[in-house]
Coordinates of N, CA and C in Angstrom, one line a residue:
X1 N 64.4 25.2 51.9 CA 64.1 26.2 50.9 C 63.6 25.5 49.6
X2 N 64.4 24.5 49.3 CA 64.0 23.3 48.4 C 62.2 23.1 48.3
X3 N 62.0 22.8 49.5 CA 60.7 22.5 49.7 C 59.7 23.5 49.6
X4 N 59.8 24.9 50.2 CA 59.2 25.4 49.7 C 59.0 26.2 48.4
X5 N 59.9 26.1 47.4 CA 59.9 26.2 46.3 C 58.9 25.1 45.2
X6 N 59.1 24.3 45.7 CA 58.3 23.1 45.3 C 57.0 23.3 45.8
X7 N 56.6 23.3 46.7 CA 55.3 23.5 47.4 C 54.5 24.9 46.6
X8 N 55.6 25.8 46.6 CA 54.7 26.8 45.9 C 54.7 26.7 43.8
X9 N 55.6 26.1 43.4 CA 54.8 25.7 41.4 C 53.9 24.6 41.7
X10 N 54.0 23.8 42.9 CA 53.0 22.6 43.4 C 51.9 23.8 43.2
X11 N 51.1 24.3 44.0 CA 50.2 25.2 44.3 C 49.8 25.8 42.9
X12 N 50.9 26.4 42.4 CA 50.5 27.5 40.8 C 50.2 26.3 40.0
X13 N 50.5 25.2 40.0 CA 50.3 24.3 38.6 C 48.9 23.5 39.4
X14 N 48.7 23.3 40.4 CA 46.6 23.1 40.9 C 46.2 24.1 40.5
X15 N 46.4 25.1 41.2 CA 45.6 26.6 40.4 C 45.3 26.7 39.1
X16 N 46.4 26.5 38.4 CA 46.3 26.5 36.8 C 45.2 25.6 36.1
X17 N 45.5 24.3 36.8 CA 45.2 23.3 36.0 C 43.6 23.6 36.3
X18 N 42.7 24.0 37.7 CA 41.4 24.1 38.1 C 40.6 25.1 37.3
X19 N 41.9 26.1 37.1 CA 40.6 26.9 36.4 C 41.0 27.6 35.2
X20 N 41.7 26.1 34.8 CA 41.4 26.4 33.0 C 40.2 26.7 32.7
X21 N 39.5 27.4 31.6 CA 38.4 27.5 30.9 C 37.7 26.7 30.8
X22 N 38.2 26.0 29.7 CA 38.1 24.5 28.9 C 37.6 23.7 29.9
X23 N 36.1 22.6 29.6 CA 36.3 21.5 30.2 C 36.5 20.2 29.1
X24 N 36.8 19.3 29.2 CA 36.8 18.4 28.1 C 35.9 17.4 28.3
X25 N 35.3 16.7 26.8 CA 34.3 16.0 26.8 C 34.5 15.0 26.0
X26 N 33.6 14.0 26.3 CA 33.4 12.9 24.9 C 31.8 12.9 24.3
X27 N 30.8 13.3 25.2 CA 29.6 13.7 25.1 C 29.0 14.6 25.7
X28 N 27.6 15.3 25.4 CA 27.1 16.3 26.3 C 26.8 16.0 27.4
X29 N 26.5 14.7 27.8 CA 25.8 14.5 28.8 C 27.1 14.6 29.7
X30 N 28.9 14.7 29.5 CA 29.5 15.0 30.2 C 29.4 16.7 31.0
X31 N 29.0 17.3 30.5 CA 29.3 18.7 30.3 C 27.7 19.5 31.6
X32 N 27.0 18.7 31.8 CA 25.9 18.9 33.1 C 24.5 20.1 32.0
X33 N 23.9 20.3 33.4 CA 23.2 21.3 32.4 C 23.5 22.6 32.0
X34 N 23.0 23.1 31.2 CA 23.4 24.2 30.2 C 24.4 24.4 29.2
X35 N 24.8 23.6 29.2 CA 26.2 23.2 28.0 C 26.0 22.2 27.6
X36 N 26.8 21.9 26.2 CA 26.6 21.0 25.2 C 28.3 20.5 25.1
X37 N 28.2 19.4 24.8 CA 29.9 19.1 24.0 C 29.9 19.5 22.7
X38 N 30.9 20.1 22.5 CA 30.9 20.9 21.2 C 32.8 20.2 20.0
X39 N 32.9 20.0 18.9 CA 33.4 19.6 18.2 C 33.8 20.0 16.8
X40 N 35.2 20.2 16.6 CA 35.1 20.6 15.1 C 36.7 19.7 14.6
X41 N 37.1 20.2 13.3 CA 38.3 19.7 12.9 C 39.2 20.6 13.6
X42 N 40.3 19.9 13.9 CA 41.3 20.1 14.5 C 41.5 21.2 16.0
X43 N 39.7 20.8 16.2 CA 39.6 21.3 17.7 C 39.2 20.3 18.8
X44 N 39.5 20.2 19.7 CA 39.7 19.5 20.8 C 38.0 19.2 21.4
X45 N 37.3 18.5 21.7 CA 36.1 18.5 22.7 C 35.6 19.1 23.8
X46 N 34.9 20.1 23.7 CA 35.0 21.0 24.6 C 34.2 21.3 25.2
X47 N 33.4 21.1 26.3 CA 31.9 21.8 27.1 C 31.8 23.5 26.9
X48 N 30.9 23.8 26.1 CA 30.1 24.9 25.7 C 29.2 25.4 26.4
X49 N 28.4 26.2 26.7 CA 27.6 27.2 27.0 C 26.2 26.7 26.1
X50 N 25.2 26.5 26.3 CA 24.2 26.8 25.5 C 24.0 28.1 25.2
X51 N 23.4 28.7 23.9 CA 23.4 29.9 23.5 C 21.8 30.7 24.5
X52 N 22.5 31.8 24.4 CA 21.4 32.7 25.3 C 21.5 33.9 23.9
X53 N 20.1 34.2 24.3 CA 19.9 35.5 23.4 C 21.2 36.6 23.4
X54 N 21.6 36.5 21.9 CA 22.6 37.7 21.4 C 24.1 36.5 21.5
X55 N 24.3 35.8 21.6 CA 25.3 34.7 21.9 C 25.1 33.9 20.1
X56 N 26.5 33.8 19.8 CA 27.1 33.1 18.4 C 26.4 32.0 18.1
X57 N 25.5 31.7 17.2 CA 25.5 29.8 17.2 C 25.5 29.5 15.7
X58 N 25.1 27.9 15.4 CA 25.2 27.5 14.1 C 23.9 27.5 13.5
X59 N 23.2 28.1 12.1 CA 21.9 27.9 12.2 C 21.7 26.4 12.0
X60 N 20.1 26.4 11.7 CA 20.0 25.0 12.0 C 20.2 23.7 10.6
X61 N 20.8 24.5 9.3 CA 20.7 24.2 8.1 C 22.0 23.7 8.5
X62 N 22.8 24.3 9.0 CA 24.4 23.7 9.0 C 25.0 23.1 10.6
X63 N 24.1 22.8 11.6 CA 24.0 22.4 12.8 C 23.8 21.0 12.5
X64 N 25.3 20.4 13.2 CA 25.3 19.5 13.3 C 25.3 18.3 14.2
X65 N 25.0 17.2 14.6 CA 24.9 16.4 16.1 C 25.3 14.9 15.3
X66 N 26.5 14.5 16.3 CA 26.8 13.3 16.3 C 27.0 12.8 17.5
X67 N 26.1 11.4 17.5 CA 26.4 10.9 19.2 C 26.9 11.7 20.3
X68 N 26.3 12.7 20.4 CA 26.4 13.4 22.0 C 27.5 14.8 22.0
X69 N 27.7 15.1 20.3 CA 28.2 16.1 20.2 C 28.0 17.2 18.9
X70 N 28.2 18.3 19.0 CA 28.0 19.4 17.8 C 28.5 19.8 17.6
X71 N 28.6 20.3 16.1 CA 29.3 20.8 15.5 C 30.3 22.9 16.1
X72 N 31.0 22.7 16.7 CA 31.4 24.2 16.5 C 30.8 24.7 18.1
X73 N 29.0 25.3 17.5 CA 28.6 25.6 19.2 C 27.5 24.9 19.4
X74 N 27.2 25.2 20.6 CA 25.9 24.8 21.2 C 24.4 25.5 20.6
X75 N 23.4 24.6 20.8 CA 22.6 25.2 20.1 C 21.8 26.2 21.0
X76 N 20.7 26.9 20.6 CA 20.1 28.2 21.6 C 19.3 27.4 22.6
X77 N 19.0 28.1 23.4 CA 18.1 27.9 24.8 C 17.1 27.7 24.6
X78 N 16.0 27.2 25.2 CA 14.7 26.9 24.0 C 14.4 28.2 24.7
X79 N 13.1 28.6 23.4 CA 12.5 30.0 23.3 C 13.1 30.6 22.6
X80 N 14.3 30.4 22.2 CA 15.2 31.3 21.0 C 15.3 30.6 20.0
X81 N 15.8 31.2 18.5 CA 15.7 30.2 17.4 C 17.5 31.2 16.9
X82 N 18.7 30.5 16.4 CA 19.5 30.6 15.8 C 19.2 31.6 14.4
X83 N 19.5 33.2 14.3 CA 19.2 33.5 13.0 C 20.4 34.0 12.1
X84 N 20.6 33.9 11.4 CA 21.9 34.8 10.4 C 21.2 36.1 10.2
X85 N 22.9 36.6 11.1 CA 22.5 38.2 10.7 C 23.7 38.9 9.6
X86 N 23.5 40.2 9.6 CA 25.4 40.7 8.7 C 25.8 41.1 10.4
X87 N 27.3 40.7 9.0 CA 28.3 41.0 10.1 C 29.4 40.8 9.4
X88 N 30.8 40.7 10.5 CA 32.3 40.2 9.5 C 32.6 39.4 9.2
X89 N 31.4 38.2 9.4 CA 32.3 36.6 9.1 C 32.0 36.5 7.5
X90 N 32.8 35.9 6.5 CA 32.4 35.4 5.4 C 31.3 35.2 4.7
X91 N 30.8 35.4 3.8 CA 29.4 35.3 3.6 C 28.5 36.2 3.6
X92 N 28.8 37.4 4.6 CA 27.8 38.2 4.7 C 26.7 38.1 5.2
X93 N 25.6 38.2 5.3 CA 24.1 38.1 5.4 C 23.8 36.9 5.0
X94 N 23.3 35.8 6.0 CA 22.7 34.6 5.5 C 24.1 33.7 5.9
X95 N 24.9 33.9 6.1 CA 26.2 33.2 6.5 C 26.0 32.5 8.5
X96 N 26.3 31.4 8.2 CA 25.7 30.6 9.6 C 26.9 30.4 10.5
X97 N 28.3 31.4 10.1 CA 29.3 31.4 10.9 C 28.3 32.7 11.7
X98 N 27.8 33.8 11.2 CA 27.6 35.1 12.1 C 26.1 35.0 12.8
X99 N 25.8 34.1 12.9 CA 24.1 33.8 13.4 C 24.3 34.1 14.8
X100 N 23.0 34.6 15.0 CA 22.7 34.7 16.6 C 21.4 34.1 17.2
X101 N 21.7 34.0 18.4 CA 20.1 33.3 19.1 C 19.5 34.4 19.3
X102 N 18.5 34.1 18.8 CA 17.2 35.3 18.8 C 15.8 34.8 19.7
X103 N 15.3 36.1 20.2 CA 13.6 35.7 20.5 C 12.8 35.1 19.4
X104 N 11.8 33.9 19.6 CA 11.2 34.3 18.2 C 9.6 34.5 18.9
X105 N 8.8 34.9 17.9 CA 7.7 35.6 18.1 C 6.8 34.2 18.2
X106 N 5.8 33.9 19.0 CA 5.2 33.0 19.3 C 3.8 33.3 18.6
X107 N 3.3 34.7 18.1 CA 2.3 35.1 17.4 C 2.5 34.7 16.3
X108 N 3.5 34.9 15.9 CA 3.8 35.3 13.8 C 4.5 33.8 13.3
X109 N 4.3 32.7 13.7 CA 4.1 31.2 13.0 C 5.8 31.2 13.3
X110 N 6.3 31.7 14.4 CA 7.7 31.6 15.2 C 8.8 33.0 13.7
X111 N 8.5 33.6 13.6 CA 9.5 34.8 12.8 C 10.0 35.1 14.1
X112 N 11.4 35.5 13.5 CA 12.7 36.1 15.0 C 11.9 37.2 15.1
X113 N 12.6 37.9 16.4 CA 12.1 39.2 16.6 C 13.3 39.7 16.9
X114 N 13.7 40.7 16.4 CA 14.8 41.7 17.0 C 14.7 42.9 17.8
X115 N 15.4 42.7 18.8 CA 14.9 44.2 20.1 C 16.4 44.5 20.3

């Protein structure tokens, strides 16, 4: 009985541990393609997502990279450009906590486009 009691938190604590969210990093090039290593104060190293259109990111005024890592999130997919929009984060309008990856217009000298 012993045993299989053991066998089975054996089992739930593999389970657990496989599909944490979280992957941890020291640089991007840990993290494969489409993710970035991402970094802040008193947050842990974390493989990110690159941003896809309508997805959270840092604009590029406050986007930061150090040796193989960035500040907060990842930056947008190419063909998108990071833009501050309104919303609830602090700041309001023009605030680079509420930015989003946007299309940008390849005609108009790269202006976002909103759809």
């Amino acid at each position: 009985m012993k045993r299989i009691i053991f066998s089975v938190l054996l089992l739930g604590t593999v389970i657990a541990v496989t599909s944490y969210p979280f992957k941890s990093c020291s640089k991007s090039t840990d993290c494969g393609v489409g993710a970035c290593c991402t970094a802040a104060p008193l947050k842990m190293k974390t493989c990110e997502p690159i941003g896809n259109e309508g997805d959270f990111c840092i604009t590029e005024d406050h986007q930061r990279y150090y040796g193989g890592l960035y500040f907060l999130r990842c930056p947008c997919t190419e063909g998108l450009q990071c833009v501050a929009v309104d919303g609830p984060f602090p700041g309001g309008k023009g605030s680079f906590l509420n930015a989003k990856c946007r299309k940008v217009s390849t005609s108009a000298a790269n202006v976002p486009v909103d759809i």
